[in-house]
PDB file of C-alpha atoms in Angstrom:
ATOM      1  CA  UNK A 176      78.630  81.267 152.245  1.00 52.00           C
ATOM      2  CA  UNK A 177      81.513  82.147 149.937  1.00 47.00           C
ATOM      3  CA  UNK A 178      79.777  85.021 148.237  1.00 51.00           C
ATOM      4  CA  UNK A 179      76.367  83.455 147.681  1.00 55.00           C
ATOM      5  CA  UNK A 180      73.986  86.366 147.645  1.00 54.00           C
ATOM      6  CA  UNK A 181      70.507  86.381 149.112  1.00 54.00           C
ATOM      7  CA  UNK A 182      69.341  88.429 146.140  1.00 52.00           C
ATOM      8  CA  UNK A 183      69.963  85.401 143.939  1.00 51.00           C
ATOM      9  CA  UNK A 184      67.197  83.608 145.824  1.00 49.00           C
ATOM     10  CA  UNK A 185      64.723  86.187 144.658  1.00 52.00           C
ATOM     11  CA  UNK A 186      65.925  86.246 141.055  1.00 60.00           C
ATOM     12  CA  UNK A 187      66.287  82.545 140.394  1.00 85.00           C
ATOM     13  CA  UNK A 188      65.364  80.327 143.320  1.00 85.00           C
ATOM     14  CA  UNK A 189      66.204  77.040 141.577  1.00 88.00           C
ATOM     15  CA  UNK A 190      69.700  78.175 140.630  1.00 89.00           C
ATOM     16  CA  UNK A 191      70.207  79.668 144.077  1.00 90.00           C
ATOM     17  CA  UNK A 192      69.079  76.409 145.710  1.00 90.00           C
ATOM     18  CA  UNK A 193      71.517  74.382 143.586  1.00 92.00           C
ATOM     19  CA  UNK A 194      74.379  76.700 144.509  1.00 93.00           C
ATOM     20  CA  UNK A 195      73.533  76.573 148.215  1.00 93.00           C
ATOM     21  CA  UNK A 196      73.219  72.768 148.241  1.00 94.00           C
ATOM     22  CA  UNK A 197      76.506  72.381 146.362  1.00 95.00           C
ATOM     23  CA  UNK A 198      78.353  74.794 148.641  1.00 95.00           C
ATOM     24  CA  UNK A 199      76.990  73.320 151.847  1.00 94.00           C
ATOM     25  CA  UNK A 200      77.177  69.645 150.955  1.00 95.00           C
ATOM     26  CA  UNK A 201      79.721  69.025 148.158  1.00 95.00           C
ATOM     27  CA  UNK A 202      82.157  71.750 149.183  1.00 95.00           C
ATOM     28  CA  UNK A 203      81.797  71.816 152.977  1.00 94.00           C
ATOM     29  CA  UNK A 204      80.221  68.671 154.461  1.00 94.00           C
ATOM     30  CA  UNK A 205      81.205  65.828 152.100  1.00 95.00           C
ATOM     31  CA  UNK A 206      84.976  66.483 152.407  1.00 95.00           C
ATOM     32  CA  UNK A 207      84.631  66.751 156.190  1.00 94.00           C
ATOM     33  CA  UNK A 208      82.708  63.462 156.376  1.00 94.00           C
ATOM     34  CA  UNK A 209      85.218  61.699 154.113  1.00 93.00           C
ATOM     35  CA  UNK A 210      88.024  62.886 156.383  1.00 94.00           C
ATOM     36  CA  UNK A 211      86.249  61.930 159.607  1.00 92.00           C
ATOM     37  CA  UNK A 212      85.429  58.479 158.211  1.00 92.00           C
ATOM     38  CA  UNK A 213      89.060  57.972 157.262  1.00 93.00           C
ATOM     39  CA  UNK A 214      90.391  59.067 160.681  1.00 92.00           C
ATOM     40  CA  UNK A 215      87.784  57.548 163.018  1.00 89.00           C
ATOM     41  CA  UNK A 216      86.141  54.114 162.976  1.00 87.00           C
ATOM     42  CA  UNK A 217      82.769  55.476 161.840  1.00 87.00           C
ATOM     43  CA  UNK A 218      81.009  54.966 158.534  1.00 89.00           C
ATOM     44  CA  UNK A 219      79.891  57.783 156.279  1.00 92.00           C
ATOM     45  CA  UNK A 220      76.351  56.385 156.485  1.00 91.00           C
ATOM     46  CA  UNK A 221      76.271  57.165 160.216  1.00 90.00           C
ATOM     47  CA  UNK A 222      77.614  60.655 159.587  1.00 92.00           C
ATOM     48  CA  UNK A 223      75.127  61.357 156.791  1.00 93.00           C
ATOM     49  CA  UNK A 224      72.249  60.117 158.930  1.00 91.00           C
ATOM     50  CA  UNK A 225      73.417  62.388 161.751  1.00 89.00           C
ATOM     51  CA  UNK A 226      73.154  65.276 159.298  1.00 91.00           C
ATOM     52  CA  UNK A 227      69.682  64.161 158.236  1.00 90.00           C
ATOM     53  CA  UNK A 228      68.539  63.944 161.854  1.00 87.00           C
ATOM     54  CA  UNK A 229      69.646  67.561 162.356  1.00 87.00           C
ATOM     55  CA  UNK A 230      68.272  69.084 159.143  1.00 89.00           C
ATOM     56  CA  UNK A 231      64.929  67.252 158.879  1.00 86.00           C
ATOM     57  CA  UNK A 232      63.296  69.298 161.676  1.00 86.00           C
ATOM     58  CA  UNK A 233      64.213  72.467 159.781  1.00 86.00           C
ATOM     59  CA  UNK A 234      61.847  71.354 157.020  1.00 85.00           C
ATOM     60  CA  UNK A 235      58.930  70.256 159.186  1.00 81.00           C
ATOM     61  CA  UNK A 236      55.780  72.342 158.984  1.00 73.00           C
ATOM     62  CA  UNK A 237      54.990  74.775 161.740  1.00 73.00           C
ATOM     63  CA  UNK A 238      51.588  76.240 162.430  1.00 70.00           C
ATOM     64  CA  UNK A 239      52.756  79.857 162.130  1.00 78.00           C
ATOM     65  CA  UNK A 240      53.871  79.391 158.507  1.00 78.00           C
ATOM     66  CA  UNK A 241      51.756  80.349 155.538  1.00 86.00           C
ATOM     67  CA  UNK A 242      50.718  77.761 152.956  1.00 85.00           C
ATOM     68  CA  UNK A 243      53.255  79.252 150.557  1.00 86.00           C
ATOM     69  CA  UNK A 244      56.075  78.879 153.112  1.00 86.00           C
ATOM     70  CA  UNK A 245      55.048  75.279 153.843  1.00 86.00           C
ATOM     71  CA  UNK A 246      55.031  74.454 150.141  1.00 87.00           C
ATOM     72  CA  UNK A 247      58.478  76.017 149.714  1.00 88.00           C
ATOM     73  CA  UNK A 248      59.884  74.042 152.663  1.00 87.00           C
ATOM     74  CA  UNK A 249      58.330  70.864 151.312  1.00 88.00           C
ATOM     75  CA  UNK A 250      59.734  71.497 147.822  1.00 88.00           C
ATOM     76  CA  UNK A 251      63.188  72.196 149.254  1.00 91.00           C
ATOM     77  CA  UNK A 252      63.134  68.998 151.321  1.00 90.00           C
ATOM     78  CA  UNK A 253      62.028  66.930 148.312  1.00 90.00           C
ATOM     79  CA  UNK A 254      64.770  68.535 146.231  1.00 92.00           C
ATOM     80  CA  UNK A 255      67.448  67.942 148.857  1.00 92.00           C
ATOM     81  CA  UNK A 256      66.505  64.339 149.644  1.00 91.00           C
ATOM     82  CA  UNK A 257      65.124  63.043 146.341  1.00 90.00           C
ATOM     83  CA  UNK A 258      66.009  65.218 143.347  1.00 91.00           C
ATOM     84  CA  UNK A 259      69.377  66.895 143.962  1.00 92.00           C
ATOM     85  CA  UNK A 260      72.032  65.386 141.678  1.00 92.00           C
ATOM     86  CA  UNK A 261      74.795  63.460 143.392  1.00 90.00           C
ATOM     87  CA  UNK A 262      77.470  65.950 142.373  1.00 91.00           C
ATOM     88  CA  UNK A 263      75.705  68.655 144.397  1.00 93.00           C
ATOM     89  CA  UNK A 264      76.087  66.442 147.457  1.00 92.00           C
ATOM     90  CA  UNK A 265      79.645  65.316 146.760  1.00 91.00           C
ATOM     91  CA  UNK A 266      78.812  61.596 146.706  1.00 92.00           C
ATOM     92  CA  UNK A 267      78.205  58.815 144.147  1.00 91.00           C
ATOM     93  CA  UNK A 268      74.488  59.004 144.941  1.00 92.00           C
ATOM     94  CA  UNK A 269      72.279  61.163 147.116  1.00 92.00           C
ATOM     95  CA  UNK A 270      73.167  60.010 150.661  1.00 92.00           C
ATOM     96  CA  UNK A 271      70.015  61.521 152.189  1.00 91.00           C
ATOM     97  CA  UNK A 272      67.475  59.567 150.119  1.00 88.00           C
ATOM     98  CA  UNK A 273      67.784  56.399 152.175  1.00 88.00           C
ATOM     99  CA  UNK A 274      66.869  58.280 155.348  1.00 87.00           C
ATOM    100  CA  UNK A 275      63.400  59.286 154.102  1.00 85.00           C
ATOM    101  CA  UNK A 276      60.196  57.261 154.199  1.00 80.00           C
ATOM    102  CA  UNK A 277      59.739  55.494 150.849  1.00 71.00           C
ATOM    103  CA  UNK A 278      55.978  55.658 150.658  1.00 69.00           C
ATOM    104  CA  UNK A 279      55.334  59.026 152.277  1.00 63.00           C
ATOM    105  CA  UNK A 280      53.985  61.731 150.002  1.00 71.00           C
ATOM    106  CA  UNK A 281      55.539  64.180 150.391  1.00 71.00           C
ATOM    107  CA  UNK A 282      58.755  62.522 151.619  1.00 71.00           C
ATOM    108  CA  UNK A 283      59.550  62.860 155.314  1.00 78.00           C
ATOM    109  CA  UNK A 284      62.538  61.817 157.393  1.00 80.00           C
ATOM    110  CA  UNK A 285      62.375  58.337 158.894  1.00 78.00           C
ATOM    111  CA  UNK A 286      61.416  58.300 162.545  1.00 78.00           C
ATOM    112  CA  UNK A 287      63.625  55.339 163.476  1.00 78.00           C
ATOM    113  CA  UNK A 288      67.299  55.603 162.604  1.00 84.00           C
ATOM    114  CA  UNK A 289      68.860  53.124 160.181  1.00 83.00           C
ATOM    115  CA  UNK A 290      72.345  53.473 161.667  1.00 84.00           C
ATOM    116  CA  UNK A 291      73.430  53.766 165.275  1.00 82.00           C
ATOM    117  CA  UNK A 292      74.852  57.177 166.187  1.00 80.00           C
ATOM    118  CA  UNK A 293      76.892  55.775 169.107  1.00 79.00           C
ATOM    119  CA  UNK A 294      75.157  58.074 171.587  1.00 78.00           C
ATOM    120  CA  UNK A 295      75.314  55.196 174.056  1.00 78.00           C
ATOM    121  CA  UNK A 296      79.104  55.293 173.992  1.00 80.00           C
ATOM    122  CA  UNK A 297      79.098  58.824 175.344  1.00 80.00           C
ATOM    123  CA  UNK A 298      76.201  58.783 177.804  1.00 80.00           C
ATOM    124  CA  UNK A 299      75.649  55.136 178.698  1.00 79.00           C
ATOM    125  CA  UNK A 300      72.155  54.823 177.212  1.00 81.00           C
ATOM    126  CA  UNK A 301      70.718  54.535 173.743  1.00 80.00           C
ATOM    127  CA  UNK A 302      69.081  57.464 171.970  1.00 80.00           C
ATOM    128  CA  UNK A 303      65.329  57.199 171.548  1.00 79.00           C
ATOM    129  CA  UNK A 304      65.644  56.516 167.795  1.00 80.00           C
ATOM    130  CA  UNK A 305      68.382  53.892 168.028  1.00 81.00           C
ATOM    131  CA  UNK A 306      67.964  50.848 165.786  1.00 82.00           C
ATOM    132  CA  UNK A 307      69.613  48.759 168.532  1.00 79.00           C
ATOM    133  CA  UNK A 308      66.725  49.254 170.956  1.00 77.00           C
ATOM    134  CA  UNK A 309      64.321  46.362 171.124  1.00 65.00           C
ATOM    135  CA  UNK A 310      60.663  47.219 170.710  1.00 48.00           C
ATOM    136  CA  UNK A 311      59.858  46.773 174.414  1.00 43.00           C
ATOM    137  CA  UNK A 312      62.396  49.247 175.821  1.00 51.00           C
ATOM    138  CA  UNK A 313      62.795  52.930 175.144  1.00 46.00           C
ATOM    139  CA  UNK A 314      66.165  53.081 176.862  1.00 42.00           C
ATOM    140  CA  UNK A 315      68.898  50.576 177.585  1.00 43.00           C
ATOM    141  CA  UNK A 316      72.009  51.163 179.616  1.00 40.00           C
ATOM    142  CA  UNK A 317      75.451  49.931 178.709  1.00 40.00           C
ATOM    143  CA  UNK A 318      78.233  48.980 181.063  1.00 35.00           C
ATOM    144  CA  UNK A 319      81.374  50.001 179.193  1.00 32.00           C
ATOM    145  CA  UNK A 320      83.208  53.305 179.020  1.00 34.00           C
ATOM    146  CA  UNK A 321      82.454  55.490 176.044  1.00 40.00           C
ATOM    147  CA  UNK A 322      84.960  55.506 173.223  1.00 39.00           C
ATOM    148  CA  UNK A 323      85.245  59.270 173.144  1.00 39.00           C
ATOM    149  CA  UNK A 324      85.941  59.566 176.875  1.00 44.00           C
ATOM    150  CA  UNK A 325      89.223  57.733 176.279  1.00 44.00           C
ATOM    151  CA  UNK A 326      90.534  60.793 174.506  1.00 43.00           C
ATOM    152  CA  UNK A 327      91.705  63.800 176.464  1.00 40.00           C
ATOM    153  CA  UNK A 328      90.404  67.221 175.466  1.00 44.00           C
ATOM    154  CA  UNK A 329      93.757  68.134 173.870  1.00 49.00           C
ATOM    155  CA  UNK A 330      93.800  64.930 171.828  1.00 53.00           C
ATOM    156  CA  UNK A 331      90.344  65.707 170.426  1.00 53.00           C
ATOM    157  CA  UNK A 332      91.447  69.219 169.475  1.00 55.00           C
ATOM    158  CA  UNK A 333      94.491  67.749 167.730  1.00 58.00           C
ATOM    159  CA  UNK A 334      92.313  65.268 165.813  1.00 56.00           C
ATOM    160  CA  UNK A 335      89.951  68.049 164.707  1.00 57.00           C
ATOM    161  CA  UNK A 336      92.928  70.103 163.505  1.00 60.00           C
ATOM    162  CA  UNK A 337      94.251  67.101 161.565  1.00 58.00           C
ATOM    163  CA  UNK A 338      90.839  66.701 159.906  1.00 58.00           C
ATOM    164  CA  UNK A 339      90.747  70.408 159.014  1.00 58.00           C
ATOM    165  CA  UNK A 340      94.280  70.230 157.559  1.00 58.00           C
ATOM    166  CA  UNK A 341      93.338  67.197 155.455  1.00 56.00           C
ATOM    167  CA  UNK A 342      90.336  69.052 154.035  1.00 56.00           C
ATOM    168  CA  UNK A 343      92.395  72.131 153.203  1.00 55.00           C
ATOM    169  CA  UNK A 344      94.963  70.005 151.354  1.00 55.00           C
ATOM    170  CA  UNK A 345      92.283  68.418 149.105  1.00 49.00           C
TER     171      UNK A 345
END
């Protein structure tokens, strides 16, 4: 990650963690999400929640971990979702905070999504965490063609290249 050294983690974990969060979120992800939100009809909230859905399992406790490892994972998750200053995430406020349970101690990712990820537009059924699902059904089918299927493979590649170019120019 742009010269971040693993040795720094051993010498000063807090400083290392700040540098890693800033590099990953403010430098890499936030500009990408801003660009995607400006090109496609999708809100940044959906994109940030998609990130949260992917990273939250990385911080969940596993039985093979020591107590010290579990505490470190827990501290890192709390830092990332509750404590990290907004400038380290490249936003006006921490975009991950709203996707954690308010009353859970320690904080954990919400089980039910707040935003819809549009999974149903690609596969014709809702994801199991979709906020659009009523409480009686775990899956609902839709009858329209997915938005992304309208694009040909070459058009998607072109759109990704345009997004990359916009990020490089910033």
